[in-house]
Amino acid sequence: MMRNHASKVLAAAAIGLVATLGLVGAQTGEPMPEMTPEQAAMMEAYMKAGAPGPAHEALAATAGSYTLEITSWHEPGGPPMKEGGTAERSMILGGRVLVEEIDSTMMGMPFNGQGMTGFDNVTGKYWSTWMDSMSTGMMVSEGTCDAAGKNCTYHGSWNDPITKGPVQARIVTVWKSPTVQHFEMYGPGPDGKEMKKMENLYTKK
């Protein structure tokens, strides 16, 4: 959190620098003063950090409407619970972030969720967030994908309401075809060992 705050402060400083130089030029009627090499390097770094690239284009290609098949397990070897739903994916922030809205049921009750996925040019990794109508918290994950952005593995956590501590999770997503994505989420079972918690099948309409 502190690192993200510091980055935002530096970004604001860089933007402020350009605005100040432009203001000076406007007031004097002279062209904007030339930046020092250090100032130019700072601006170049922030421009690269904020520019959408191939990873964001790959995310944008997944935007659209989907039917959703959800399978969940509560204990290893236990009977699965199957439910259906729909998902809508769209890009925001000028093609930088993919937003997913899910409308479904969970344990027979209405269930809505919202997730965001992006690619951080600074870290070179993908990130995702998840929030839903059965929690007031957020799951945050970070991961890597193959060159085409089709097969990804994320690691993240959410806060358990019983222990009040973080629960670690592993998420694997694979595009089986241009219109079908397979999602799996793993987490600790009753014995503390990793087990499959959920499996979603997205089919693009």
Short mmCIF file of C-alpha atoms in Angstrom, two decimals:
data_model
loop_
_atom_site.label_atom_id
_atom_site.label_comp_id
_atom_site.label_asym_id
_atom_site.label_seq_id
_atom_site.Cartn_x
_atom_site.Cartn_y
_atom_site.Cartn_z
CA MET A 1 0.00 0.00 0.00
CA MET A 2 2.77 2.43 0.89
CA ARG A 3 4.59 1.62 -2.35
CA ASN A 4 1.47 2.34 -4.38
CA HIS A 5 0.96 5.61 -2.50
CA ALA A 6 4.56 6.63 -3.14
CA SER A 7 4.21 5.83 -6.83
CA LYS A 8 1.10 7.99 -7.06
CA VAL A 9 2.90 10.86 -5.33
CA LEU A 10 5.79 10.62 -7.78
CA ALA A 11 3.41 10.42 -10.72
CA ALA A 12 1.62 13.53 -9.50
CA ALA A 13 4.98 15.26 -9.14
CA ALA A 14 5.90 14.37 -12.71
CA ILE A 15 2.58 15.62 -14.05
CA GLY A 16 2.91 18.76 -11.94
CA LEU A 17 6.35 19.34 -13.42
CA VAL A 18 5.01 19.37 -16.96
CA ALA A 19 2.10 21.60 -15.95
CA THR A 20 4.47 24.06 -14.26
CA LEU A 21 6.76 24.23 -17.26
CA GLY A 22 3.77 24.78 -19.53
CA LEU A 23 2.43 27.54 -17.27
CA VAL A 24 5.78 29.30 -17.31
CA GLY A 25 5.80 29.18 -21.09
CA ALA A 26 2.21 30.48 -21.31
CA GLN A 27 2.96 33.41 -18.99
CA THR A 28 6.13 34.47 -20.73
CA GLY A 29 4.99 33.77 -24.27
CA GLU A 30 8.05 31.61 -24.72
CA PRO A 31 8.12 27.94 -25.70
CA MET A 32 7.90 25.51 -22.78
CA PRO A 33 11.31 25.34 -21.08
CA GLU A 34 13.30 22.27 -22.00
CA MET A 35 13.31 19.58 -19.33
CA THR A 36 16.54 18.40 -17.78
CA PRO A 37 17.68 14.85 -18.69
CA GLU A 38 16.46 13.67 -15.27
CA GLN A 39 13.04 15.27 -15.77
CA ALA A 40 12.76 13.82 -19.27
CA ALA A 41 13.69 10.36 -17.98
CA MET A 42 11.06 10.63 -15.25
CA MET A 43 8.37 11.57 -17.74
CA GLU A 44 9.36 8.78 -20.12
CA ALA A 45 9.19 6.21 -17.30
CA TYR A 46 5.68 7.30 -16.30
CA MET A 47 4.48 7.42 -19.90
CA LYS A 48 5.65 3.84 -20.43
CA ALA A 49 4.13 2.72 -17.13
CA GLY A 50 0.73 4.13 -18.09
CA ALA A 51 0.53 3.09 -21.75
CA PRO A 52 -1.69 0.10 -22.68
CA GLY A 53 0.26 -2.63 -24.48
CA PRO A 54 -0.13 -6.16 -25.86
CA ALA A 55 -1.18 -7.59 -22.48
CA HIS A 56 -4.02 -5.08 -22.26
CA GLU A 57 -5.04 -5.84 -25.84
CA ALA A 58 -5.24 -9.53 -24.89
CA LEU A 59 -7.53 -8.65 -21.99
CA ALA A 60 -9.69 -6.50 -24.27
CA ALA A 61 -10.15 -9.44 -26.62
CA THR A 62 -12.02 -11.27 -23.84
CA ALA A 63 -14.67 -8.56 -23.41
CA GLY A 64 -18.23 -9.67 -24.09
CA SER A 65 -21.17 -11.66 -22.70
CA TYR A 66 -20.80 -15.18 -21.31
CA THR A 67 -22.90 -18.02 -19.95
CA LEU A 68 -21.40 -19.44 -16.79
CA GLU A 69 -21.36 -22.95 -15.30
CA ILE A 70 -20.18 -22.96 -11.67
CA THR A 71 -19.08 -26.04 -9.75
CA SER A 72 -17.98 -25.78 -6.11
CA TRP A 73 -16.74 -28.17 -3.43
CA HIS A 74 -16.77 -27.76 0.35
CA GLU A 75 -14.66 -30.79 1.25
CA PRO A 76 -12.23 -33.09 -0.60
CA GLY A 77 -14.12 -35.85 -2.40
CA GLY A 78 -17.45 -34.34 -1.41
CA PRO A 79 -20.39 -33.93 -3.78
CA PRO A 80 -20.08 -30.89 -6.05
CA MET A 81 -22.62 -28.10 -6.08
CA LYS A 82 -23.54 -26.93 -9.57
CA GLU A 83 -25.10 -23.61 -10.48
CA GLY A 84 -25.37 -21.36 -13.53
CA GLY A 85 -25.15 -17.69 -14.28
CA THR A 86 -23.99 -15.00 -16.67
CA ALA A 87 -20.92 -12.80 -16.89
CA GLU A 88 -20.32 -9.47 -18.62
CA ARG A 89 -16.79 -8.27 -19.35
CA SER A 90 -15.81 -4.79 -20.52
CA MET A 91 -12.74 -2.57 -20.61
CA ILE A 92 -12.43 0.69 -18.64
CA LEU A 93 -9.81 3.41 -18.12
CA GLY A 94 -8.96 3.71 -21.77
CA GLY A 95 -8.37 -0.01 -22.34
CA ARG A 96 -6.25 -0.55 -19.23
CA VAL A 97 -8.51 -2.64 -16.98
CA LEU A 98 -11.00 -5.47 -17.61
CA VAL A 99 -14.11 -5.42 -15.43
CA GLU A 100 -16.23 -8.54 -14.93
CA GLU A 101 -19.77 -8.54 -13.55
CA ILE A 102 -21.29 -11.89 -12.54
CA ASP A 103 -24.97 -12.59 -11.89
CA SER A 104 -25.62 -16.06 -10.48
CA THR A 105 -26.73 -18.04 -7.43
CA MET A 106 -24.65 -19.52 -4.61
CA MET A 107 -26.08 -22.21 -2.34
CA GLY A 108 -29.48 -21.36 -3.75
CA MET A 109 -29.23 -17.64 -2.93
CA PRO A 110 -28.82 -14.72 -5.37
CA PHE A 111 -25.15 -13.99 -5.94
CA ASN A 112 -23.49 -11.02 -7.63
CA GLY A 113 -19.79 -10.37 -8.00
CA GLN A 114 -17.42 -7.91 -9.57
CA GLY A 115 -13.80 -8.45 -10.49
CA MET A 116 -11.12 -6.41 -12.18
CA THR A 117 -8.04 -7.64 -14.02
CA GLY A 118 -5.10 -5.64 -15.30
CA PHE A 119 -1.46 -5.81 -16.26
CA ASP A 120 1.08 -3.69 -14.40
CA ASN A 121 3.76 -2.46 -16.80
CA VAL A 122 6.01 -1.69 -13.83
CA THR A 123 6.04 -5.17 -12.24
CA GLY A 124 5.45 -7.08 -15.46
CA LYS A 125 2.68 -9.06 -13.75
CA TYR A 126 -1.07 -9.38 -14.00
CA TRP A 127 -3.28 -8.45 -11.03
CA SER A 128 -6.89 -9.09 -10.12
CA THR A 129 -9.44 -8.11 -7.51
CA TRP A 130 -12.71 -9.77 -6.53
CA MET A 131 -15.70 -8.58 -4.48
CA ASP A 132 -19.15 -10.14 -4.15
CA SER A 133 -22.50 -9.96 -2.40
CA MET A 134 -21.51 -12.56 0.20
CA SER A 135 -18.65 -10.53 1.64
CA THR A 136 -17.67 -6.99 2.56
CA GLY A 137 -13.99 -7.68 1.86
CA MET A 138 -11.85 -8.05 -1.22
CA MET A 139 -9.65 -10.76 -2.68
CA VAL A 140 -6.45 -9.45 -4.26
CA SER A 141 -4.23 -11.61 -6.47
CA GLU A 142 -1.14 -11.31 -8.64
CA GLY A 143 0.00 -13.65 -11.38
CA THR A 144 1.66 -14.40 -14.66
CA CYS A 145 0.36 -15.56 -18.05
CA ASP A 146 1.88 -17.06 -21.15
CA ALA A 147 2.93 -14.83 -24.03
CA ALA A 148 -0.57 -14.83 -25.53
CA GLY A 149 -2.24 -14.15 -22.19
CA LYS A 150 -4.30 -17.35 -22.55
CA ASN A 151 -2.99 -19.50 -19.69
CA CYS A 152 -2.56 -17.75 -16.34
CA THR A 153 -1.77 -18.60 -12.73
CA TYR A 154 -2.54 -16.20 -9.89
CA HIS A 155 -1.81 -16.31 -6.16
CA GLY A 156 -3.84 -14.22 -3.75
CA SER A 157 -5.72 -14.11 -0.47
CA TRP A 158 -8.88 -13.01 1.30
CA ASN A 159 -9.65 -12.56 4.99
CA ASP A 160 -11.42 -15.48 6.66
CA PRO A 161 -14.43 -14.41 8.79
CA ILE A 162 -13.74 -17.13 11.38
CA THR A 163 -9.99 -16.83 11.94
CA LYS A 164 -9.85 -13.15 10.95
CA GLY A 165 -6.63 -13.97 9.09
CA PRO A 166 -5.69 -14.28 5.41
CA VAL A 167 -6.55 -17.39 3.43
CA GLN A 168 -4.21 -18.17 0.55
CA ALA A 169 -5.61 -19.17 -2.83
CA ARG A 170 -4.29 -20.27 -6.21
CA ILE A 171 -6.21 -19.55 -9.39
CA VAL A 172 -5.60 -21.10 -12.80
CA THR A 173 -7.33 -19.88 -15.98
CA VAL A 174 -7.03 -21.56 -19.37
CA TRP A 175 -8.64 -20.65 -22.68
CA LYS A 176 -9.79 -23.96 -24.19
CA SER A 177 -10.84 -22.19 -27.39
CA PRO A 178 -11.39 -18.57 -28.52
CA THR A 179 -14.83 -18.66 -26.86
CA VAL A 180 -14.38 -21.00 -23.87
CA GLN A 181 -12.40 -20.23 -20.71
CA HIS A 182 -11.82 -22.64 -17.85
CA PHE A 183 -11.32 -21.20 -14.33
CA GLU A 184 -10.15 -23.14 -11.26
CA MET A 185 -9.62 -21.88 -7.71
CA TYR A 186 -7.71 -23.84 -5.06
CA GLY A 187 -7.48 -23.18 -1.34
CA PRO A 188 -6.92 -24.97 1.97
CA GLY A 189 -9.36 -27.75 2.85
CA PRO A 190 -10.46 -28.82 6.36
CA ASP A 191 -7.12 -30.60 6.84
CA GLY A 192 -5.12 -27.55 5.72
CA LYS A 193 -4.06 -29.18 2.44
CA GLU A 194 -4.81 -27.54 -0.89
CA MET A 195 -8.02 -28.65 -2.57
CA LYS A 196 -10.07 -27.48 -5.53
CA LYS A 197 -12.71 -25.09 -4.25
CA MET A 198 -14.34 -23.91 -7.45
CA GLU A 199 -14.44 -24.55 -11.17
CA ASN A 200 -16.10 -22.14 -13.61
CA LEU A 201 -16.69 -22.64 -17.30
CA TYR A 202 -17.19 -19.45 -19.33
CA THR A 203 -18.75 -19.74 -22.78
CA LYS A 204 -18.87 -16.59 -24.87
CA LYS A 205 -22.23 -15.83 -26.45
#
